[in-house]
Amino acid sequence: MAKGSLIDQLAHDYAILFAFRVVWAAITAILFLLILFQLIRNQKSTSIPRPPYLLLALIAFLFVVSNVLGAVPLRTKVLIDTSLKMIASSSMVANFVRAFAPGVILWLVHIRGVVLHEARQGGDRGEGLPFVVQIWKRSIDWALVLITFILLIALHGYSLDKNLAFVRGRSDPGSGDRYLEEVKVMNRLLHGTAALILLLAIN
């Protein structure tokens, strides 16, 4: 493939990725504003728990930030060092979203389960709490969220260190073994986090 056609293909792919990030950022920004609007409108209501919705608003805001940080280097002529820092920051923020978004959704499901159960019991929790409302279920959910977040942070660190090792490996062939070893560790972390995120989604 000619050099010119390869550059054109990369520019086309970057343009698609840029558009994808902008669309997601716009949709999530609207969701963020709607959550804030509902919180402000119902701020005096005691029937709507605020903490899970505040966390949901924070996750929506961070998702917007992550997409903006990831989109800017794709369409602007920023320095390579600045571009790498923005991409690394975008990845770091996205890790928080990936880990805690399932957690806050499960939190909301738990609250809805409590409300529905109390409605059926005439305002009293009574006996026979449904599976989704059990305290041990909630504890397991948040334990999985925290483990996922820790693994994502480790994956992020290994990814950055891998890139540094790759640069060092160009001038020092002896460091290439370290690069390959870190790739293996990073792949294991990637598989582990993917499995946990899938488990949270099924959960």
mmCIF file of C-alpha atoms in Angstrom, residues 30-181:
data_model
loop_
_atom_site.group_PDB
_atom_site.id
_atom_site.type_symbol
_atom_site.label_atom_id
_atom_site.label_comp_id
_atom_site.label_asym_id
_atom_site.label_seq_id
_atom_site.Cartn_x
_atom_site.Cartn_y
_atom_site.Cartn_z
ATOM 1 C CA ILE A 30 -27.887 15.760 27.340
ATOM 2 C CA LEU A 31 -28.334 12.856 29.779
ATOM 3 C CA PHE A 32 -26.195 14.708 32.346
ATOM 4 C CA LEU A 33 -28.333 17.848 32.026
ATOM 5 C CA LEU A 34 -31.548 15.825 32.342
ATOM 6 C CA ILE A 35 -30.285 14.171 35.532
ATOM 7 C CA LEU A 36 -29.362 17.544 37.018
ATOM 8 C CA PHE A 37 -32.735 18.977 36.000
ATOM 9 C CA GLN A 38 -34.569 16.143 37.737
ATOM 10 C CA LEU A 39 -32.429 16.495 40.859
ATOM 11 C CA ILE A 40 -33.053 20.241 41.050
ATOM 12 C CA ARG A 41 -36.782 19.868 40.372
ATOM 13 C CA ASN A 42 -37.158 17.169 43.043
ATOM 14 C CA GLN A 43 -34.635 18.488 45.553
ATOM 15 C CA LYS A 44 -37.318 18.784 48.266
ATOM 16 C CA SER A 45 -38.680 15.318 47.632
ATOM 17 C CA THR A 46 -37.813 12.664 50.221
ATOM 18 C CA SER A 47 -39.018 9.760 48.083
ATOM 19 C CA ILE A 48 -36.164 10.083 45.581
ATOM 20 C CA PRO A 49 -32.727 9.105 46.974
ATOM 21 C CA ARG A 50 -30.135 11.611 45.818
ATOM 22 C CA PRO A 51 -26.772 9.745 46.234
ATOM 23 C CA PRO A 52 -27.197 7.235 43.367
ATOM 24 C CA TYR A 53 -28.402 9.938 40.986
ATOM 25 C CA LEU A 54 -25.516 12.226 41.979
ATOM 26 C CA LEU A 55 -23.102 9.380 41.238
ATOM 27 C CA LEU A 56 -24.907 8.742 37.940
ATOM 28 C CA ALA A 57 -24.546 12.444 37.057
ATOM 29 C CA LEU A 58 -20.836 12.297 37.911
ATOM 30 C CA ILE A 59 -20.354 9.241 35.692
ATOM 31 C CA ALA A 60 -22.194 10.939 32.822
ATOM 32 C CA PHE A 61 -20.032 14.059 33.209
ATOM 33 C CA LEU A 62 -16.812 12.021 33.295
ATOM 34 C CA PHE A 63 -17.905 10.121 30.190
ATOM 35 C CA VAL A 64 -18.306 13.458 28.380
ATOM 36 C CA VAL A 65 -14.839 14.526 29.567
ATOM 37 C CA SER A 66 -13.329 11.212 28.444
ATOM 38 C CA ASN A 67 -14.773 11.506 24.938
ATOM 39 C CA VAL A 68 -13.719 15.146 24.574
ATOM 40 C CA LEU A 69 -10.168 14.358 25.694
ATOM 41 C CA GLY A 70 -10.066 11.442 23.267
ATOM 42 C CA ALA A 71 -11.530 13.429 20.374
ATOM 43 C CA VAL A 72 -9.341 16.552 20.491
ATOM 44 C CA PRO A 73 -6.047 14.856 19.454
ATOM 45 C CA LEU A 74 -7.820 13.245 16.485
ATOM 46 C CA ARG A 75 -8.653 16.514 14.723
ATOM 47 C CA THR A 76 -6.177 19.088 16.027
ATOM 48 C CA LYS A 77 -2.467 19.452 15.393
ATOM 49 C CA VAL A 78 -1.315 19.182 18.997
ATOM 50 C CA LEU A 79 2.171 18.117 20.013
ATOM 51 C CA ILE A 80 2.735 14.381 20.257
ATOM 52 C CA ASP A 81 3.561 14.650 23.967
ATOM 53 C CA THR A 82 0.387 16.651 24.640
ATOM 54 C CA SER A 83 -1.658 14.262 22.519
ATOM 55 C CA LEU A 84 -0.375 11.219 24.448
ATOM 56 C CA LYS A 85 -1.160 12.915 27.759
ATOM 57 C CA MET A 86 -4.705 13.696 26.623
ATOM 58 C CA ILE A 87 -5.255 10.133 25.425
ATOM 59 C CA ALA A 88 -3.869 8.766 28.711
ATOM 60 C CA SER A 89 -6.156 11.084 30.688
ATOM 61 C CA SER A 90 -9.120 10.032 28.560
ATOM 62 C CA SER A 91 -8.344 6.380 29.229
ATOM 63 C CA MET A 92 -7.994 7.000 32.966
ATOM 64 C CA VAL A 93 -11.364 8.761 33.190
ATOM 65 C CA ALA A 94 -12.976 6.083 31.020
ATOM 66 C CA ASN A 95 -11.736 3.409 33.452
ATOM 67 C CA PHE A 96 -13.695 5.060 36.269
ATOM 68 C CA VAL A 97 -16.801 5.091 34.076
ATOM 69 C CA ARG A 98 -16.389 1.447 33.022
ATOM 70 C CA ALA A 99 -16.080 0.285 36.628
ATOM 71 C CA PHE A 100 -18.673 2.422 38.412
ATOM 72 C CA ALA A 101 -21.394 2.740 35.762
ATOM 73 C CA PRO A 102 -22.578 -0.884 36.316
ATOM 74 C CA GLY A 103 -22.361 -0.268 40.075
ATOM 75 C CA VAL A 104 -24.647 2.747 40.081
ATOM 76 C CA ILE A 105 -27.126 0.995 37.774
ATOM 77 C CA LEU A 106 -27.237 -1.971 40.163
ATOM 78 C CA TRP A 107 -27.691 0.503 43.018
ATOM 79 C CA LEU A 108 -30.725 2.011 41.273
ATOM 80 C CA VAL A 109 -32.110 -1.474 40.574
ATOM 81 C CA HIS A 110 -31.696 -2.298 44.271
ATOM 82 C CA ILE A 111 -33.608 0.853 45.300
ATOM 83 C CA ARG A 112 -36.373 0.147 42.795
ATOM 84 C CA GLY A 113 -36.631 -3.395 44.117
ATOM 85 C CA VAL A 114 -37.043 -2.089 47.679
ATOM 86 C CA VAL A 115 -39.740 0.392 46.593
ATOM 87 C CA LEU A 116 -41.705 -2.247 44.663
ATOM 88 C CA HIS A 117 -41.446 -4.732 47.528
ATOM 89 C CA GLU A 118 -42.642 -2.164 50.095
ATOM 90 C CA ALA A 119 -45.515 -1.188 47.794
ATOM 91 C CA ARG A 120 -46.642 -4.805 47.648
ATOM 92 C CA GLN A 121 -46.270 -5.163 51.424
ATOM 93 C CA GLY A 122 -48.273 -2.017 52.145
ATOM 94 C CA GLY A 123 -45.320 0.196 53.109
ATOM 95 C CA ASP A 124 -43.487 -2.451 55.139
ATOM 96 C CA ARG A 125 -40.556 -4.493 53.928
ATOM 97 C CA GLY A 126 -41.859 -7.530 55.705
ATOM 98 C CA GLU A 127 -40.453 -10.971 54.973
ATOM 99 C CA GLY A 128 -39.301 -12.616 51.797
ATOM 100 C CA LEU A 129 -37.162 -9.859 50.327
ATOM 101 C CA PRO A 130 -36.507 -10.450 46.613
ATOM 102 C CA PHE A 131 -33.075 -11.530 45.471
ATOM 103 C CA VAL A 132 -32.104 -8.124 44.074
ATOM 104 C CA VAL A 133 -32.788 -6.402 47.417
ATOM 105 C CA GLN A 134 -30.706 -8.704 49.614
ATOM 106 C CA ILE A 135 -27.834 -6.916 51.379
ATOM 107 C CA TRP A 136 -25.356 -9.654 50.509
ATOM 108 C CA LYS A 137 -26.212 -9.191 46.815
ATOM 109 C CA ARG A 138 -25.436 -5.485 47.097
ATOM 110 C CA SER A 139 -22.151 -6.233 48.905
ATOM 111 C CA ILE A 140 -21.070 -8.625 46.159
ATOM 112 C CA ASP A 141 -21.999 -6.086 43.486
ATOM 113 C CA TRP A 142 -19.825 -3.336 44.985
ATOM 114 C CA ALA A 143 -16.981 -5.777 45.678
ATOM 115 C CA LEU A 144 -16.977 -6.662 41.968
ATOM 116 C CA VAL A 145 -17.043 -2.953 41.080
ATOM 117 C CA LEU A 146 -14.022 -2.199 43.284
ATOM 118 C CA ILE A 147 -12.059 -5.206 42.001
ATOM 119 C CA THR A 148 -12.834 -4.176 38.423
ATOM 120 C CA PHE A 149 -11.679 -0.621 39.114
ATOM 121 C CA ILE A 150 -8.407 -1.823 40.668
ATOM 122 C CA LEU A 151 -7.696 -4.094 37.690
ATOM 123 C CA LEU A 152 -8.497 -1.266 35.259
ATOM 124 C CA ILE A 153 -6.048 1.035 37.077
ATOM 125 C CA ALA A 154 -3.382 -1.684 36.916
ATOM 126 C CA LEU A 155 -4.139 -2.195 33.212
ATOM 127 C CA HIS A 156 -3.830 1.548 32.624
ATOM 128 C CA GLY A 157 -0.459 1.644 34.385
ATOM 129 C CA TYR A 158 0.876 -1.336 32.458
ATOM 130 C CA SER A 159 -0.318 0.200 29.196
ATOM 131 C CA LEU A 160 1.621 3.407 29.861
ATOM 132 C CA ASP A 161 4.707 1.505 31.010
ATOM 133 C CA LYS A 162 4.470 -0.759 27.964
ATOM 134 C CA ASN A 163 4.630 2.245 25.663
ATOM 135 C CA LEU A 164 7.717 3.525 27.479
ATOM 136 C CA ALA A 165 9.315 0.093 27.257
ATOM 137 C CA PHE A 166 8.581 0.003 23.529
ATOM 138 C CA VAL A 167 10.386 3.332 23.078
ATOM 139 C CA ARG A 168 13.347 2.109 25.118
ATOM 140 C CA GLY A 169 13.389 -1.144 23.159
ATOM 141 C CA ARG A 170 14.130 0.724 19.939
ATOM 142 C CA SER A 171 17.466 1.935 21.244
ATOM 143 C CA ASP A 172 18.175 -0.901 23.675
ATOM 144 C CA PRO A 173 17.406 -4.378 22.303
ATOM 145 C CA GLY A 174 17.907 -5.846 25.772
ATOM 146 C CA SER A 175 14.736 -4.196 27.033
ATOM 147 C CA GLY A 176 12.595 -5.927 24.417
ATOM 148 C CA ASP A 177 12.070 -8.918 26.740
ATOM 149 C CA ARG A 178 10.545 -6.625 29.321
ATOM 150 C CA TYR A 179 8.208 -5.217 26.705
ATOM 151 C CA LEU A 180 6.993 -8.696 25.705
ATOM 152 C CA GLU A 181 6.536 -9.692 29.349
#
